[in-house]
Amino acid sequence: MLLLAGCTFAADPKTVHFQSEDRQTRLTGYLFEPSSAGPHAAVVMLHGRAGPYSSLASGVYTAATLSKRHKEWGEFWAERGYIALLVDSFGPRGFPSGFPKGSYENRPPAVSEQTVRPLDAYGALRYLRGRRDIIAGRIGVQGWSNGGMTVLVTMSDHAPGIDGPTPETGFRAAIAEYPGCGMDAIKGRYVSYSPILMMIASADEEVSPKRCEEFAEKARASGSDLNPIVYPGAEHNFDDPGKTKQSNPANRHATEDAMRRAEAFFTARLRK
C-alpha cells in the first residue's frame, strides 16, 4: 500500500511526552524518525474518534499496538525524510480506546475537537520546535475524521492555542481527511492562515460530504487557500489498510491518490 521513497527509517516509533497548550495535560506521542541526518521537516498527526490504537489492542496501549493506518502513515512520512509525531489526545484523558461510531453527541467536552484538541496540536508544535533535529518553520499537520475536524479548527485564523497565527508562527500547511464540517467552530466566517488540502469521500457514511463541499466553497470565498478533493465512491476511513476497506476499488484508488497528493502537497510547502 505504501508508496516508498529512498530514505530509510527507524522500525519502531519512539514514545515521547509533552504538554498540551491546555497547560494541564501531559500528552503521549509516537515519533517516527528517518535514519538520515537532520534537521528535518515534520508532520503532526491527529487520530480520529477511535483513537490511535488498534481495535485489537486488548487494553495494551503502546507504540506496539498502534493502528495499521497510523503506523503506515507515520512510516510513509519517515520514509520520505520527515519526522512524524502521532499525538494521543484520548489516552491521557482516560479514553485510550476512543469512541464508537455514532457517539458524537455523547462524547465528553474533555476531548472536544473544537476547544481541546487544537491545544494538543499546538502543544505538539511547541514540542517539535524545541528539538534540534526539526526545521522549526517547516511543520505541517494531518488529521483523520475527528482529527481532520481538529485540523480545520486548528488552521483557523482565530484558533485556540495560538494568537494571531501565520505560516511562520503556526503550521505551514495542513491535510484534513474526511472531516465532519458541521462544527460550530467553523460556521460563519472561516479563514485559514495556511494552505489546507481536504480529502472528501463521496460515499461517506459517517459525515456529510456535501456539507464539506459547501464549507470548502465558503472558506475559499473568504480567502482561504483550501483545496477540496472529492473521491467518487470512497467511504469514510478509505485509507484504512484493512481488507474490508481496501476490497472496495474506490477506497483503493482514493488511498493511492491521497498518498500521492499528500506527498506533493507537503513537499511543496514544507521542503522547498
PDB file of C-alpha atoms in Angstrom:
ATOM      1  CA  MET A   1       0.000   0.000   0.000  1.00  0.00           C
ATOM      2  CA  LEU A   2       2.777   2.456   0.825  1.00  0.00           C
ATOM      3  CA  LEU A   3       4.478   4.386  -1.940  1.00  0.00           C
ATOM      4  CA  LEU A   4       8.108   4.164  -0.902  1.00  0.00           C
ATOM      5  CA  ALA A   5      10.870   6.671  -1.473  1.00  0.00           C
ATOM      6  CA  GLY A   6      14.589   6.340  -0.946  1.00  0.00           C
ATOM      7  CA  CYS A   7      15.069   7.252   2.728  1.00  0.00           C
ATOM      8  CA  THR A   8      15.110   4.550   5.410  1.00  0.00           C
ATOM      9  CA  PHE A   9      13.525   4.976   8.843  1.00  0.00           C
ATOM     10  CA  ALA A  10      13.656   3.514  12.344  1.00  0.00           C
ATOM     11  CA  ALA A  11      11.498   0.378  12.568  1.00  0.00           C
ATOM     12  CA  ASP A  12       9.558   1.286  15.714  1.00  0.00           C
ATOM     13  CA  PRO A  13       8.224   4.705  16.712  1.00  0.00           C
ATOM     14  CA  LYS A  14       9.682   6.296  19.820  1.00  0.00           C
ATOM     15  CA  THR A  15       7.343   7.152  22.698  1.00  0.00           C
ATOM     16  CA  VAL A  16       7.615  10.760  23.858  1.00  0.00           C
ATOM     17  CA  HIS A  17       5.702  13.004  26.250  1.00  0.00           C
ATOM     18  CA  PHE A  18       4.965  16.725  26.133  1.00  0.00           C
ATOM     19  CA  GLN A  19       2.453  19.226  27.469  1.00  0.00           C
ATOM     20  CA  SER A  20      -0.705  20.297  25.724  1.00  0.00           C
ATOM     21  CA  GLU A  21      -1.294  24.012  25.384  1.00  0.00           C
ATOM     22  CA  ASP A  22      -4.132  23.473  27.859  1.00  0.00           C
ATOM     23  CA  ARG A  23      -1.250  23.659  30.382  1.00  0.00           C
ATOM     24  CA  GLN A  24      -2.547  20.702  32.373  1.00  0.00           C
ATOM     25  CA  THR A  25      -2.427  17.555  30.211  1.00  0.00           C
ATOM     26  CA  ARG A  26       0.769  15.565  29.700  1.00  0.00           C
ATOM     27  CA  LEU A  27       0.291  14.061  26.270  1.00  0.00           C
ATOM     28  CA  THR A  28       1.753  10.885  24.822  1.00  0.00           C
ATOM     29  CA  GLY A  29       3.155  10.919  21.319  1.00  0.00           C
ATOM     30  CA  TYR A  30       4.772   8.435  18.937  1.00  0.00           C
ATOM     31  CA  LEU A  31       7.716   9.696  16.923  1.00  0.00           C
ATOM     32  CA  PHE A  32       8.523   8.188  13.527  1.00  0.00           C
ATOM     33  CA  GLU A  33      12.063   9.193  12.595  1.00  0.00           C
ATOM     34  CA  PRO A  34      14.066   8.872   9.369  1.00  0.00           C
ATOM     35  CA  SER A  35      17.546   7.437   9.763  1.00  0.00           C
ATOM     36  CA  SER A  36      19.101  10.187   7.660  1.00  0.00           C
ATOM     37  CA  ALA A  37      20.803  13.154   9.291  1.00  0.00           C
ATOM     38  CA  GLY A  38      18.631  16.160  10.080  1.00  0.00           C
ATOM     39  CA  PRO A  39      17.356  18.662  10.601  1.00  0.00           C
ATOM     40  CA  HIS A  40      14.030  17.542   9.124  1.00  0.00           C
ATOM     41  CA  ALA A  41      10.664  18.973   8.251  1.00  0.00           C
ATOM     42  CA  ALA A  42       7.926  17.443  10.398  1.00  0.00           C
ATOM     43  CA  VAL A  43       4.287  16.346  10.388  1.00  0.00           C
ATOM     44  CA  VAL A  44       1.964  16.285  13.406  1.00  0.00           C
ATOM     45  CA  MET A  45      -0.625  13.506  13.028  1.00  0.00           C
ATOM     46  CA  LEU A  46      -4.050  13.673  14.729  1.00  0.00           C
ATOM     47  CA  HIS A  47      -6.099  10.473  15.117  1.00  0.00           C
ATOM     48  CA  GLY A  48      -9.838  10.062  14.657  1.00  0.00           C
ATOM     49  CA  ARG A  49     -12.624   9.161  17.089  1.00  0.00           C
ATOM     50  CA  ALA A  50     -11.358   5.582  17.534  1.00  0.00           C
ATOM     51  CA  GLY A  51      -8.035   6.838  18.911  1.00  0.00           C
ATOM     52  CA  PRO A  52      -4.528   5.940  17.708  1.00  0.00           C
ATOM     53  CA  TYR A  53      -4.562   2.278  18.716  1.00  0.00           C
ATOM     54  CA  SER A  54      -5.663  -0.924  17.051  1.00  0.00           C
ATOM     55  CA  SER A  55      -9.101  -2.319  17.871  1.00  0.00           C
ATOM     56  CA  LEU A  56      -7.189  -5.476  18.862  1.00  0.00           C
ATOM     57  CA  ALA A  57      -5.052  -3.669  21.467  1.00  0.00           C
ATOM     58  CA  SER A  58      -6.807  -5.594  24.276  1.00  0.00           C
ATOM     59  CA  GLY A  59      -6.061  -2.968  26.900  1.00  0.00           C
ATOM     60  CA  VAL A  60      -2.406  -2.514  25.929  1.00  0.00           C
ATOM     61  CA  TYR A  61      -1.917   0.995  24.573  1.00  0.00           C
ATOM     62  CA  THR A  62       1.658   1.428  23.404  1.00  0.00           C
ATOM     63  CA  ALA A  63       3.717   2.016  20.278  1.00  0.00           C
ATOM     64  CA  ALA A  64       3.376  -1.715  19.615  1.00  0.00           C
ATOM     65  CA  THR A  65      -0.437  -1.544  19.376  1.00  0.00           C
ATOM     66  CA  LEU A  66      -0.925   1.465  17.102  1.00  0.00           C
ATOM     67  CA  SER A  67      -3.484   1.015  14.346  1.00  0.00           C
ATOM     68  CA  LYS A  68      -2.177  -0.072  10.942  1.00  0.00           C
ATOM     69  CA  ARG A  69      -3.321   3.160   9.320  1.00  0.00           C
ATOM     70  CA  HIS A  70      -1.441   5.414  11.724  1.00  0.00           C
ATOM     71  CA  LYS A  71       1.644   3.234  11.599  1.00  0.00           C
ATOM     72  CA  GLU A  72       1.606   3.182   7.793  1.00  0.00           C
ATOM     73  CA  TRP A  73       1.252   6.940   7.529  1.00  0.00           C
ATOM     74  CA  GLY A  74       3.979   7.512  10.142  1.00  0.00           C
ATOM     75  CA  GLU A  75       6.306   5.243   8.201  1.00  0.00           C
ATOM     76  CA  PHE A  76       5.224   6.893   4.956  1.00  0.00           C
ATOM     77  CA  TRP A  77       6.454  10.272   6.198  1.00  0.00           C
ATOM     78  CA  ALA A  78       9.622   8.912   7.781  1.00  0.00           C
ATOM     79  CA  GLU A  79      10.429   7.105   4.538  1.00  0.00           C
ATOM     80  CA  ARG A  80      10.322  10.496   2.839  1.00  0.00           C
ATOM     81  CA  GLY A  81      12.622  12.180   5.322  1.00  0.00           C
ATOM     82  CA  TYR A  82      10.071  13.775   7.653  1.00  0.00           C
ATOM     83  CA  ILE A  83       9.795  13.343  11.398  1.00  0.00           C
ATOM     84  CA  ALA A  84       6.169  12.401  12.098  1.00  0.00           C
ATOM     85  CA  LEU A  85       4.582  12.789  15.532  1.00  0.00           C
ATOM     86  CA  LEU A  86       1.326  10.924  16.208  1.00  0.00           C
ATOM     87  CA  VAL A  87      -0.429  12.577  19.158  1.00  0.00           C
ATOM     88  CA  ASP A  88      -2.637  10.555  21.536  1.00  0.00           C
ATOM     89  CA  SER A  89      -5.286  13.027  22.706  1.00  0.00           C
ATOM     90  CA  PHE A  90      -7.631  10.446  24.228  1.00  0.00           C
ATOM     91  CA  GLY A  91      -5.463   8.114  26.341  1.00  0.00           C
ATOM     92  CA  PRO A  92      -4.075  10.776  28.705  1.00  0.00           C
ATOM     93  CA  ARG A  93      -7.647  11.913  29.352  1.00  0.00           C
ATOM     94  CA  GLY A  94      -8.920   8.450  30.220  1.00  0.00           C
ATOM     95  CA  PHE A  95     -10.288   7.251  26.869  1.00  0.00           C
ATOM     96  CA  PRO A  96      -7.498   5.176  25.291  1.00  0.00           C
ATOM     97  CA  SER A  97      -9.833   3.013  23.211  1.00  0.00           C
ATOM     98  CA  GLY A  98     -11.582   6.012  21.705  1.00  0.00           C
ATOM     99  CA  PHE A  99     -15.284   6.178  20.928  1.00  0.00           C
ATOM    100  CA  PRO A 100     -17.679   4.090  18.798  1.00  0.00           C
ATOM    101  CA  LYS A 101     -19.363   5.164  15.606  1.00  0.00           C
ATOM    102  CA  GLY A 102     -22.380   7.388  16.168  1.00  0.00           C
ATOM    103  CA  SER A 103     -21.266   8.565  19.614  1.00  0.00           C
ATOM    104  CA  TYR A 104     -20.508  12.189  18.717  1.00  0.00           C
ATOM    105  CA  GLU A 105     -23.230  13.821  20.811  1.00  0.00           C
ATOM    106  CA  ASN A 106     -22.249  11.801  23.896  1.00  0.00           C
ATOM    107  CA  ARG A 107     -18.507  12.437  23.969  1.00  0.00           C
ATOM    108  CA  PRO A 108     -17.132  14.421  26.921  1.00  0.00           C
ATOM    109  CA  PRO A 109     -16.037  18.055  26.476  1.00  0.00           C
ATOM    110  CA  ALA A 110     -12.573  16.985  27.690  1.00  0.00           C
ATOM    111  CA  VAL A 111     -11.814  15.608  24.214  1.00  0.00           C
ATOM    112  CA  SER A 112     -13.562  18.257  22.103  1.00  0.00           C
ATOM    113  CA  GLU A 113     -12.099  18.736  18.644  1.00  0.00           C
ATOM    114  CA  GLN A 114     -13.277  22.344  18.788  1.00  0.00           C
ATOM    115  CA  THR A 115     -11.836  23.548  22.087  1.00  0.00           C
ATOM    116  CA  VAL A 116      -9.349  20.964  23.379  1.00  0.00           C
ATOM    117  CA  ARG A 117      -7.627  19.020  20.622  1.00  0.00           C
ATOM    118  CA  PRO A 118      -6.328  22.138  18.830  1.00  0.00           C
ATOM    119  CA  LEU A 119      -4.437  22.837  22.064  1.00  0.00           C
ATOM    120  CA  ASP A 120      -2.852  19.399  21.724  1.00  0.00           C
ATOM    121  CA  ALA A 121      -1.846  20.196  18.143  1.00  0.00           C
ATOM    122  CA  TYR A 122      -0.138  23.385  19.267  1.00  0.00           C
ATOM    123  CA  GLY A 123       1.477  21.576  22.177  1.00  0.00           C
ATOM    124  CA  ALA A 124       2.947  19.159  19.636  1.00  0.00           C
ATOM    125  CA  LEU A 125       4.109  22.097  17.512  1.00  0.00           C
ATOM    126  CA  ARG A 126       5.854  23.648  20.508  1.00  0.00           C
ATOM    127  CA  TYR A 127       7.484  20.314  21.380  1.00  0.00           C
ATOM    128  CA  LEU A 128       8.787  19.748  17.859  1.00  0.00           C
ATOM    129  CA  ARG A 129      10.130  23.282  17.598  1.00  0.00           C
ATOM    130  CA  GLY A 130      12.171  22.617  20.705  1.00  0.00           C
ATOM    131  CA  ARG A 131      14.035  19.748  19.056  1.00  0.00           C
ATOM    132  CA  ARG A 132      17.371  20.297  17.315  1.00  0.00           C
ATOM    133  CA  ASP A 133      16.537  17.782  14.575  1.00  0.00           C
ATOM    134  CA  ILE A 134      13.488  19.767  13.395  1.00  0.00           C
ATOM    135  CA  ILE A 135      13.310  22.703  10.995  1.00  0.00           C
ATOM    136  CA  ALA A 136      11.130  24.901  13.192  1.00  0.00           C
ATOM    137  CA  GLY A 137       9.382  26.729  10.360  1.00  0.00           C
ATOM    138  CA  ARG A 138       8.613  23.623   8.310  1.00  0.00           C
ATOM    139  CA  ILE A 139       5.973  21.713  10.264  1.00  0.00           C
ATOM    140  CA  GLY A 140       2.643  20.523   8.876  1.00  0.00           C
ATOM    141  CA  VAL A 141      -0.368  18.807  10.436  1.00  0.00           C
ATOM    142  CA  GLN A 142      -2.531  15.934   9.187  1.00  0.00           C
ATOM    143  CA  GLY A 143      -5.721  14.562  10.714  1.00  0.00           C
ATOM    144  CA  TRP A 144      -8.304  11.865  10.036  1.00  0.00           C
ATOM    145  CA  SER A 145     -12.045  12.145  10.701  1.00  0.00           C
ATOM    146  CA  ASN A 146     -12.305  13.718  14.182  1.00  0.00           C
ATOM    147  CA  GLY A 147      -8.623  14.581  13.812  1.00  0.00           C
ATOM    148  CA  GLY A 148      -9.452  16.163  10.456  1.00  0.00           C
ATOM    149  CA  MET A 149     -12.098  18.239  12.200  1.00  0.00           C
ATOM    150  CA  THR A 150      -9.416  19.258  14.699  1.00  0.00           C
ATOM    151  CA  VAL A 151      -7.206  20.293  11.773  1.00  0.00           C
ATOM    152  CA  LEU A 152      -9.879  22.631  10.383  1.00  0.00           C
ATOM    153  CA  VAL A 153     -10.268  24.368  13.748  1.00  0.00           C
ATOM    154  CA  THR A 154      -6.502  24.421  14.328  1.00  0.00           C
ATOM    155  CA  MET A 155      -5.866  26.137  10.996  1.00  0.00           C
ATOM    156  CA  SER A 156      -8.401  28.920  11.529  1.00  0.00           C
ATOM    157  CA  ASP A 157      -7.007  32.429  11.909  1.00  0.00           C
ATOM    158  CA  HIS A 158      -8.753  32.550  15.301  1.00  0.00           C
ATOM    159  CA  ALA A 159      -7.796  29.054  16.504  1.00  0.00           C
ATOM    160  CA  PRO A 160      -7.478  28.323  20.231  1.00  0.00           C
ATOM    161  CA  GLY A 161      -3.936  27.782  21.466  1.00  0.00           C
ATOM    162  CA  ILE A 162      -2.196  30.453  19.390  1.00  0.00           C
ATOM    163  CA  ASP A 163      -2.514  34.213  18.998  1.00  0.00           C
ATOM    164  CA  GLY A 164      -2.507  35.738  15.513  1.00  0.00           C
ATOM    165  CA  PRO A 165      -1.302  32.597  13.717  1.00  0.00           C
ATOM    166  CA  THR A 166       0.688  32.841  10.489  1.00  0.00           C
ATOM    167  CA  PRO A 167       2.550  30.218   8.444  1.00  0.00           C
ATOM    168  CA  GLU A 168       5.689  31.329  10.305  1.00  0.00           C
ATOM    169  CA  THR A 169       4.262  31.104  13.837  1.00  0.00           C
ATOM    170  CA  GLY A 170       1.860  28.209  13.309  1.00  0.00           C
ATOM    171  CA  PHE A 171       1.645  25.241  10.965  1.00  0.00           C
ATOM    172  CA  ARG A 172       2.981  25.746   7.461  1.00  0.00           C
ATOM    173  CA  ALA A 173       0.322  23.523   5.813  1.00  0.00           C
ATOM    174  CA  ALA A 174      -2.405  21.030   6.715  1.00  0.00           C
ATOM    175  CA  ILE A 175      -4.198  17.923   5.428  1.00  0.00           C
ATOM    176  CA  ALA A 176      -7.712  17.039   6.625  1.00  0.00           C
ATOM    177  CA  GLU A 177      -9.042  13.632   5.607  1.00  0.00           C
ATOM    178  CA  TYR A 178     -12.822  13.034   5.621  1.00  0.00           C
ATOM    179  CA  PRO A 179     -13.607  15.543   8.414  1.00  0.00           C
ATOM    180  CA  GLY A 180     -17.047  16.481   9.640  1.00  0.00           C
ATOM    181  CA  CYS A 181     -17.773  20.041   8.545  1.00  0.00           C
ATOM    182  CA  GLY A 182     -20.799  20.981  10.653  1.00  0.00           C
ATOM    183  CA  MET A 183     -18.956  22.180  13.768  1.00  0.00           C
ATOM    184  CA  ASP A 184     -19.931  25.457  15.403  1.00  0.00           C
ATOM    185  CA  ALA A 185     -16.259  26.481  15.462  1.00  0.00           C
ATOM    186  CA  ILE A 186     -16.092  26.690  11.664  1.00  0.00           C
ATOM    187  CA  LYS A 187     -19.540  28.106  10.957  1.00  0.00           C
ATOM    188  CA  GLY A 188     -19.839  31.657   9.731  1.00  0.00           C
ATOM    189  CA  ARG A 189     -16.628  33.375   8.714  1.00  0.00           C
ATOM    190  CA  TYR A 190     -13.727  30.955   8.222  1.00  0.00           C
ATOM    191  CA  VAL A 191     -10.250  31.882   7.005  1.00  0.00           C
ATOM    192  CA  SER A 192      -7.304  29.509   7.202  1.00  0.00           C
ATOM    193  CA  TYR A 193      -3.920  31.076   7.844  1.00  0.00           C
ATOM    194  CA  SER A 194      -2.035  28.403   5.848  1.00  0.00           C
ATOM    195  CA  PRO A 195      -2.942  26.114   2.924  1.00  0.00           C
ATOM    196  CA  ILE A 196      -5.234  23.140   3.571  1.00  0.00           C
ATOM    197  CA  LEU A 197      -5.708  20.032   1.445  1.00  0.00           C
ATOM    198  CA  MET A 198      -9.092  18.482   2.309  1.00  0.00           C
ATOM    199  CA  MET A 199      -9.978  14.971   1.148  1.00  0.00           C
ATOM    200  CA  ILE A 200     -13.679  14.137   0.940  1.00  0.00           C
ATOM    201  CA  ALA A 201     -15.234  10.694   0.413  1.00  0.00           C
ATOM    202  CA  SER A 202     -18.377  10.956  -1.720  1.00  0.00           C
ATOM    203  CA  ALA A 203     -19.916   7.796  -0.195  1.00  0.00           C
ATOM    204  CA  ASP A 204     -19.013   8.758   3.381  1.00  0.00           C
ATOM    205  CA  GLU A 205     -21.414   7.052   5.755  1.00  0.00           C
ATOM    206  CA  GLU A 206     -20.337   8.954   8.904  1.00  0.00           C
ATOM    207  CA  VAL A 207     -20.120  12.602   7.879  1.00  0.00           C
ATOM    208  CA  SER A 208     -21.748  14.663   5.128  1.00  0.00           C
ATOM    209  CA  PRO A 209     -19.565  15.086   2.028  1.00  0.00           C
ATOM    210  CA  LYS A 210     -21.979  17.711   0.690  1.00  0.00           C
ATOM    211  CA  ARG A 211     -21.579  19.799   3.819  1.00  0.00           C
ATOM    212  CA  CYS A 212     -17.803  19.664   3.449  1.00  0.00           C
ATOM    213  CA  GLU A 213     -18.001  20.744  -0.178  1.00  0.00           C
ATOM    214  CA  GLU A 214     -20.185  23.665   0.865  1.00  0.00           C
ATOM    215  CA  PHE A 215     -17.775  24.556   3.682  1.00  0.00           C
ATOM    216  CA  ALA A 216     -14.825  24.469   1.288  1.00  0.00           C
ATOM    217  CA  GLU A 217     -16.622  26.769  -1.158  1.00  0.00           C
ATOM    218  CA  LYS A 218     -17.424  29.230   1.630  1.00  0.00           C
ATOM    219  CA  ALA A 219     -13.870  29.124   3.005  1.00  0.00           C
ATOM    220  CA  ARG A 220     -12.356  29.729  -0.425  1.00  0.00           C
ATOM    221  CA  ALA A 221     -14.721  32.661  -0.993  1.00  0.00           C
ATOM    222  CA  SER A 222     -13.474  34.146   2.296  1.00  0.00           C
ATOM    223  CA  GLY A 223      -9.874  33.943   1.160  1.00  0.00           C
ATOM    224  CA  SER A 224      -8.772  30.560   2.442  1.00  0.00           C
ATOM    225  CA  ASP A 225      -6.204  28.571   0.474  1.00  0.00           C
ATOM    226  CA  LEU A 226      -8.251  25.384   0.777  1.00  0.00           C
ATOM    227  CA  ASN A 227      -8.202  22.703  -1.902  1.00  0.00           C
ATOM    228  CA  PRO A 228     -11.011  20.101  -1.644  1.00  0.00           C
ATOM    229  CA  ILE A 229     -10.575  16.729  -3.366  1.00  0.00           C
ATOM    230  CA  VAL A 230     -13.675  14.537  -3.720  1.00  0.00           C
ATOM    231  CA  TYR A 231     -13.189  10.797  -4.238  1.00  0.00           C
ATOM    232  CA  PRO A 232     -16.187   9.235  -6.022  1.00  0.00           C
ATOM    233  CA  GLY A 233     -17.461   6.076  -4.327  1.00  0.00           C
ATOM    234  CA  ALA A 234     -14.930   6.266  -1.492  1.00  0.00           C
ATOM    235  CA  GLU A 235     -16.080   5.641   2.080  1.00  0.00           C
ATOM    236  CA  HIS A 236     -15.196   7.077   5.465  1.00  0.00           C
ATOM    237  CA  ASN A 237     -11.768   5.793   6.562  1.00  0.00           C
ATOM    238  CA  PHE A 238     -10.979   4.939   2.928  1.00  0.00           C
ATOM    239  CA  ASP A 239      -7.236   4.719   3.714  1.00  0.00           C
ATOM    240  CA  ASP A 240      -7.664   2.075   6.409  1.00  0.00           C
ATOM    241  CA  PRO A 241      -5.314  -0.640   5.048  1.00  0.00           C
ATOM    242  CA  GLY A 242      -7.514  -3.492   6.303  1.00  0.00           C
ATOM    243  CA  LYS A 243      -9.092  -5.902   3.821  1.00  0.00           C
ATOM    244  CA  THR A 244     -12.639  -4.679   4.447  1.00  0.00           C
ATOM    245  CA  LYS A 245     -11.982  -1.120   3.292  1.00  0.00           C
ATOM    246  CA  GLN A 246      -9.472  -1.994   0.588  1.00  0.00           C
ATOM    247  CA  SER A 247     -11.812  -4.542  -1.021  1.00  0.00           C
ATOM    248  CA  ASN A 248     -13.676  -1.517  -2.407  1.00  0.00           C
ATOM    249  CA  PRO A 249     -11.834  -0.358  -5.569  1.00  0.00           C
ATOM    250  CA  ALA A 250     -12.926   3.230  -4.896  1.00  0.00           C
ATOM    251  CA  ASN A 251     -11.206   3.131  -1.498  1.00  0.00           C
ATOM    252  CA  ARG A 252      -8.031   1.677  -3.012  1.00  0.00           C
ATOM    253  CA  HIS A 253      -7.921   4.379  -5.655  1.00  0.00           C
ATOM    254  CA  ALA A 254      -8.602   7.099  -3.074  1.00  0.00           C
ATOM    255  CA  THR A 255      -5.840   5.801  -0.800  1.00  0.00           C
ATOM    256  CA  GLU A 256      -3.248   5.709  -3.559  1.00  0.00           C
ATOM    257  CA  ASP A 257      -4.212   9.133  -4.868  1.00  0.00           C
ATOM    258  CA  ALA A 258      -4.360  10.625  -1.354  1.00  0.00           C
ATOM    259  CA  MET A 259      -0.822   9.473  -0.645  1.00  0.00           C
ATOM    260  CA  ARG A 260       0.455  10.933  -3.899  1.00  0.00           C
ATOM    261  CA  ARG A 261      -1.297  14.238  -3.305  1.00  0.00           C
ATOM    262  CA  ALA A 262      -0.240  14.394   0.353  1.00  0.00           C
ATOM    263  CA  GLU A 263       3.403  13.870  -0.552  1.00  0.00           C
ATOM    264  CA  ALA A 264       3.329  16.515  -3.288  1.00  0.00           C
ATOM    265  CA  PHE A 265       1.422  18.967  -1.077  1.00  0.00           C
ATOM    266  CA  PHE A 266       3.857  18.775   1.835  1.00  0.00           C
ATOM    267  CA  THR A 267       6.900  18.649  -0.435  1.00  0.00           C
ATOM    268  CA  ALA A 268       5.892  21.959  -1.995  1.00  0.00           C
ATOM    269  CA  ARG A 269       5.189  23.643   1.342  1.00  0.00           C
ATOM    270  CA  LEU A 270       7.498  22.027   3.879  1.00  0.00           C
ATOM    271  CA  ARG A 271      10.542  21.085   1.833  1.00  0.00           C
ATOM    272  CA  LYS A 272      11.020  23.994  -0.580  1.00  0.00           C
TER     273      LYS A 272
END
